[in-house]
CSV table of C-alpha atoms in Angstrom, one decimal:
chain,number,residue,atom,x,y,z
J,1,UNK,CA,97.0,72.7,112.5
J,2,UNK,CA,93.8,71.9,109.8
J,3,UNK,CA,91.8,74.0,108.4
J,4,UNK,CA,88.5,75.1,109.6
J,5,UNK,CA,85.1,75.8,108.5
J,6,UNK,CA,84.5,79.6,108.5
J,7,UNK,CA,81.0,79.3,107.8
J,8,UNK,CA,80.6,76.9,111.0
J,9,UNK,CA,82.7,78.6,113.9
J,10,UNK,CA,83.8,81.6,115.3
J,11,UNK,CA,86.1,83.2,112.8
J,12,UNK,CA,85.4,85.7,109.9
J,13,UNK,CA,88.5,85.5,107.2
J,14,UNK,CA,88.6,87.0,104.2
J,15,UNK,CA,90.7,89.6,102.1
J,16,UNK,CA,88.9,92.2,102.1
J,17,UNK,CA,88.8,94.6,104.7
J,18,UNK,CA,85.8,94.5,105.3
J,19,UNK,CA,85.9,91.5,107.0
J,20,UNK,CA,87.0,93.3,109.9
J,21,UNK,CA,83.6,95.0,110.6
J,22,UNK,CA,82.5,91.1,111.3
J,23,UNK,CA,84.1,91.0,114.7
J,24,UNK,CA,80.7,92.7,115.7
J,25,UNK,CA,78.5,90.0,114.8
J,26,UNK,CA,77.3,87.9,117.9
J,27,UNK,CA,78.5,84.6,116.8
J,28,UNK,CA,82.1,85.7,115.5
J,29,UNK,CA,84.9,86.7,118.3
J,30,UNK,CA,88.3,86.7,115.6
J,31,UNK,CA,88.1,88.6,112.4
J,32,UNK,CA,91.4,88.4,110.3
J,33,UNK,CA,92.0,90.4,106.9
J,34,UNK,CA,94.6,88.4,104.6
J,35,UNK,CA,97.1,90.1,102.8
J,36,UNK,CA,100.5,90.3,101.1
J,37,UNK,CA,103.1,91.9,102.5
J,38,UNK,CA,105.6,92.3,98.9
J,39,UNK,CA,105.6,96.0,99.0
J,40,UNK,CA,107.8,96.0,102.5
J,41,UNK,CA,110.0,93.2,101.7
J,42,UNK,CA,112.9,95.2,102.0
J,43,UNK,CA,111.8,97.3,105.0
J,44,UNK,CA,111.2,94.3,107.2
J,45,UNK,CA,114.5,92.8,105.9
J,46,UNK,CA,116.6,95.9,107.4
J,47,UNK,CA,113.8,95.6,110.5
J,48,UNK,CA,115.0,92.1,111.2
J,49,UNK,CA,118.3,93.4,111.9
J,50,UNK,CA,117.7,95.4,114.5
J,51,UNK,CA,115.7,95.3,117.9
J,52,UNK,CA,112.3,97.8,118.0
J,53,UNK,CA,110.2,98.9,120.7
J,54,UNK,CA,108.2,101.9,120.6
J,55,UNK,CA,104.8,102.8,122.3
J,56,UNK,CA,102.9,105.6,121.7
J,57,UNK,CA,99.5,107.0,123.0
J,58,UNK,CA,96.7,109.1,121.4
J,59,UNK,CA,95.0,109.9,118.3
J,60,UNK,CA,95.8,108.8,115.7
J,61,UNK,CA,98.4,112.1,114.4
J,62,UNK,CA,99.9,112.0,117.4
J,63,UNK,CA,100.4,108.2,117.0
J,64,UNK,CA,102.1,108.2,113.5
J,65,UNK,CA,104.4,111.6,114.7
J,66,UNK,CA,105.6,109.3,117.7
J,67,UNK,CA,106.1,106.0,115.3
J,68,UNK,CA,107.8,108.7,112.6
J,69,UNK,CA,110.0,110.5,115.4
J,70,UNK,CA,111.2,106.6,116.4
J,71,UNK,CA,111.5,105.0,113.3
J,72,UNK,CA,114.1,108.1,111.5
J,73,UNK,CA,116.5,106.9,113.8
J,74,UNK,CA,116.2,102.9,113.8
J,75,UNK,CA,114.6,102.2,110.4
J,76,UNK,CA,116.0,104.7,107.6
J,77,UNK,CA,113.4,104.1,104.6
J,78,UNK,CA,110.8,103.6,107.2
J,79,UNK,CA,108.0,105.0,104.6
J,80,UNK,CA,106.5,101.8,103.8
J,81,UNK,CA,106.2,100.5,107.4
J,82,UNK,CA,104.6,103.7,108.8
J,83,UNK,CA,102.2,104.1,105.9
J,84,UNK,CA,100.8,100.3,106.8
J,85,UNK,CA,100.6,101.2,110.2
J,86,UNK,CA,98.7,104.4,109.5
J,87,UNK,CA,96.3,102.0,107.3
J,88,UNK,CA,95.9,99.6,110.0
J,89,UNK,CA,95.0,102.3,112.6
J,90,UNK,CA,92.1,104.2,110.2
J,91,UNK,CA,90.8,100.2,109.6
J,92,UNK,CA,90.9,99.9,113.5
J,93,UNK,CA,89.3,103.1,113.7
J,94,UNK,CA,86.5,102.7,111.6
J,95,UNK,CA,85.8,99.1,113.8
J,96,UNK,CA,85.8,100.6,116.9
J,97,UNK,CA,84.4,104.2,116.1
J,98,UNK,CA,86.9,105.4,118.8
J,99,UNK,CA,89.8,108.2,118.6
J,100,UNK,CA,92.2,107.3,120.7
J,101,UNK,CA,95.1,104.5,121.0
J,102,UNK,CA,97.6,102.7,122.8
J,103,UNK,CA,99.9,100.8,120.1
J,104,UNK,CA,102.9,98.9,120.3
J,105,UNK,CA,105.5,97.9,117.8
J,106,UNK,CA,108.4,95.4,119.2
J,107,UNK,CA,110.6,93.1,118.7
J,108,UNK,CA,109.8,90.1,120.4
J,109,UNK,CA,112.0,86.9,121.0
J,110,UNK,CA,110.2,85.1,123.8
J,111,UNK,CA,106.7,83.5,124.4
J,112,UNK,CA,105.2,86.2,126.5
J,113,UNK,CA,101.9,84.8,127.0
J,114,UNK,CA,102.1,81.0,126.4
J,115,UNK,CA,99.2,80.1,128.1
J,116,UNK,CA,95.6,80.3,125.7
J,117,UNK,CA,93.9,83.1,127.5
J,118,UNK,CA,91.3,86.2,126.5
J,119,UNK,CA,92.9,89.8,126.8
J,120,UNK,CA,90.6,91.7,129.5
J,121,UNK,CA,89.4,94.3,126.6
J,122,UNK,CA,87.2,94.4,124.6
J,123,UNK,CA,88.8,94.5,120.9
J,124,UNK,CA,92.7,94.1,120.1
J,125,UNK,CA,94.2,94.0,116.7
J,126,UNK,CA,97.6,92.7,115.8
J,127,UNK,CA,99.9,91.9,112.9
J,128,UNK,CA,103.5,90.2,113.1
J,129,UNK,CA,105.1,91.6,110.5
J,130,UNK,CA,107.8,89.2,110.8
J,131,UNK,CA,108.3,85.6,112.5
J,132,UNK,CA,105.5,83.3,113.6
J,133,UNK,CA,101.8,84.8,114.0
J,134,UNK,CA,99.3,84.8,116.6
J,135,UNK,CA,97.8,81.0,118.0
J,136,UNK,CA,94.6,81.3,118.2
J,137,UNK,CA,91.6,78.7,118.9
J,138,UNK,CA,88.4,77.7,117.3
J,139,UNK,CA,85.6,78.0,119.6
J,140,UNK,CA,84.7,73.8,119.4
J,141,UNK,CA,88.6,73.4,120.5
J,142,UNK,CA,87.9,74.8,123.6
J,143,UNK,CA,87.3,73.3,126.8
J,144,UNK,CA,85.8,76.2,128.7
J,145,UNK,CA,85.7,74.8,132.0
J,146,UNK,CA,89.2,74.2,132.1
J,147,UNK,CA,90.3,77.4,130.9
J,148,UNK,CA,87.8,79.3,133.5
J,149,UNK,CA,89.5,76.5,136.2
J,150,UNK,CA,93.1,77.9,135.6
J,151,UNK,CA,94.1,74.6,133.9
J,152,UNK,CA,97.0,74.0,131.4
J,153,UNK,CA,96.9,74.4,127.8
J,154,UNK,CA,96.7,70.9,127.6
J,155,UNK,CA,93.2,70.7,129.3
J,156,UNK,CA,91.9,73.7,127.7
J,157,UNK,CA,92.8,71.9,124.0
J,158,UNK,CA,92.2,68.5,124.3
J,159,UNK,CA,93.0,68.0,120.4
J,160,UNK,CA,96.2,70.4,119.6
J,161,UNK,CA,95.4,69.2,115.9
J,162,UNK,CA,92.5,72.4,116.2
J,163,UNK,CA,94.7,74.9,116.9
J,164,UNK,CA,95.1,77.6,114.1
J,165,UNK,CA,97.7,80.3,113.5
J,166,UNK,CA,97.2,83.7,112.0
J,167,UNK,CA,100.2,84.2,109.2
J,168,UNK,CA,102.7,86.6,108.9
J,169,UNK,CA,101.5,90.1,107.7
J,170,UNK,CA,97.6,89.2,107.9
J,171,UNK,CA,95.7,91.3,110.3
J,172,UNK,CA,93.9,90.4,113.2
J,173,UNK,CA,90.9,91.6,115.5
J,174,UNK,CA,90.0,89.8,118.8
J,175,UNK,CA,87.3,89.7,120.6
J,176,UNK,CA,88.2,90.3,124.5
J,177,UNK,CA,86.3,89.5,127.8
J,178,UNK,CA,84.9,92.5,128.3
J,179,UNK,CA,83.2,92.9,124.9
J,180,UNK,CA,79.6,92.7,125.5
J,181,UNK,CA,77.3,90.0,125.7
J,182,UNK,CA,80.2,88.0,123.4
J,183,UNK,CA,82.3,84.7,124.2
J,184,UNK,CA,86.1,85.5,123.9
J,185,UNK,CA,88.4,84.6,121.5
J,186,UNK,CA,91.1,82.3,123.3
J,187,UNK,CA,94.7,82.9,122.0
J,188,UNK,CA,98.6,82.7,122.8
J,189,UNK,CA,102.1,83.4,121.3
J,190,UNK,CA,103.7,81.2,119.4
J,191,UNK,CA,106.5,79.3,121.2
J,192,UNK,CA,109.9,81.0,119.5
J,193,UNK,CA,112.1,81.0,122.2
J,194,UNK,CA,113.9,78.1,122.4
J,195,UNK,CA,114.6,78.3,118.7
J,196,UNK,CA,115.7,81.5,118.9
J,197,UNK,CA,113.2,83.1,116.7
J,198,UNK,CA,111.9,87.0,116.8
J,199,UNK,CA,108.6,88.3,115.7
J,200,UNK,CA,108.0,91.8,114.9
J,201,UNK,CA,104.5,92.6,116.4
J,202,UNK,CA,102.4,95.5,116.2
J,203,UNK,CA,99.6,95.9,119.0
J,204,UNK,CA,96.8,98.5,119.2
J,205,UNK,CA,94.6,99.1,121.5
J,206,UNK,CA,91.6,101.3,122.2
J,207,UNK,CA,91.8,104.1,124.3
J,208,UNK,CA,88.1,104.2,125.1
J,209,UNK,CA,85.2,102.2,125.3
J,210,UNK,CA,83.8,101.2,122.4
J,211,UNK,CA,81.0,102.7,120.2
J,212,UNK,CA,79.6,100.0,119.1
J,213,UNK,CA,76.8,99.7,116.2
J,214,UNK,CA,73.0,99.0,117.4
């Protein structure tokens, strides 16, 4: 993987959060906030022990009381984590001017979606706490026309030199098919299963269409 020009393609990075609010701009379709993740060190190192899954639905209260509920019994300590996850729902939040949520929070030790593909919504955002981040794919990497022909990876990126990776702990909004009048980001899992890697991934989702600024 090589670095690319932000100012040229489809991604907005930066460490601010603001950078977030970019995903809305016609010619961006990924918008990731880089951060450090020192403060949970030791959180994630007990969370590494042990397997997670936990889904909840709803506003954002009800969210964090289903995350809190789950996390007393598999992550004593659990302050840390669930005060990042409240932070990462009011900065999804305030992108999608929405209030309500599917999220997700798992361990994950295979490939689930190994093929590059666009998630049929119209904004996700994700953050591995743990283990290998999201793949995702400059905009000039992409053969279109094979992707939209249900070819291999290997058609879709002719140059696997352009792929990119999101790191550990940075946050991440993509740009789905149904956004409007917008080209989707094209992304996949990181390949972690035959090494016998794990990845602990928070998802959220809107519950509602978006409210999008004019």
């Amino acid at each position: 993987m090589i670095p690319i020009n932000i100012l040229d393609d489809n991604a907005a990075i930066g460490t601010d959060t603001r950078v977030l609010q970019d995903i809305h701009l016609k010619t961006k379709n990924l918008a990731i906030y880089q951060r450090g993740m020192a403060q949970l060190k030791g959180e994630l190192a007990q969370a590494a022990k042990r397997p997670m899954e936990c889904r909840a639905n709803g506003t954002v209260e009800e969210i964090i009381f289903s995350l809190s509920s789950y996390l007393t019994n598999v992550l004593p300590g659990h302050v840390g984590l669930l005060g990042d996850i409240l932070n990462l729902l009011g900065l999804f939040e305030q992108v999608t001017k929405v209030s309500s949520f599917r999220v997700s929070l798992a361990t994950v030790s295979t490939n689930m979606c190994s093929r590059f593909h666009a998630d049929n919504n119209e904004l996700r955002m994700l953050c591995t706490y743990y283990g290998q981040g999201t793949l995702w794919l400059p905009d000039h990497a992409v053969d279109r026309k094979a992707y939209l022909t249900g070819k291999g990876n290997q058609n879709i990126v002719p140059d696997e030199g352009l792929i990119q990776q999101v790191a550990t702990g940075d946050v991440v909004v993509l740009k789905g098919a149904l956004y409007p009048e917008s080209t989707p980001v094209l992304h996949r899992s990181p390949n972690i299963e035959k090494n016998g890697e794990e990845r602990l991934l928070l998802s959220i989702d809107p519950n509602q269409s978006l409210n999008l600024p004019l």
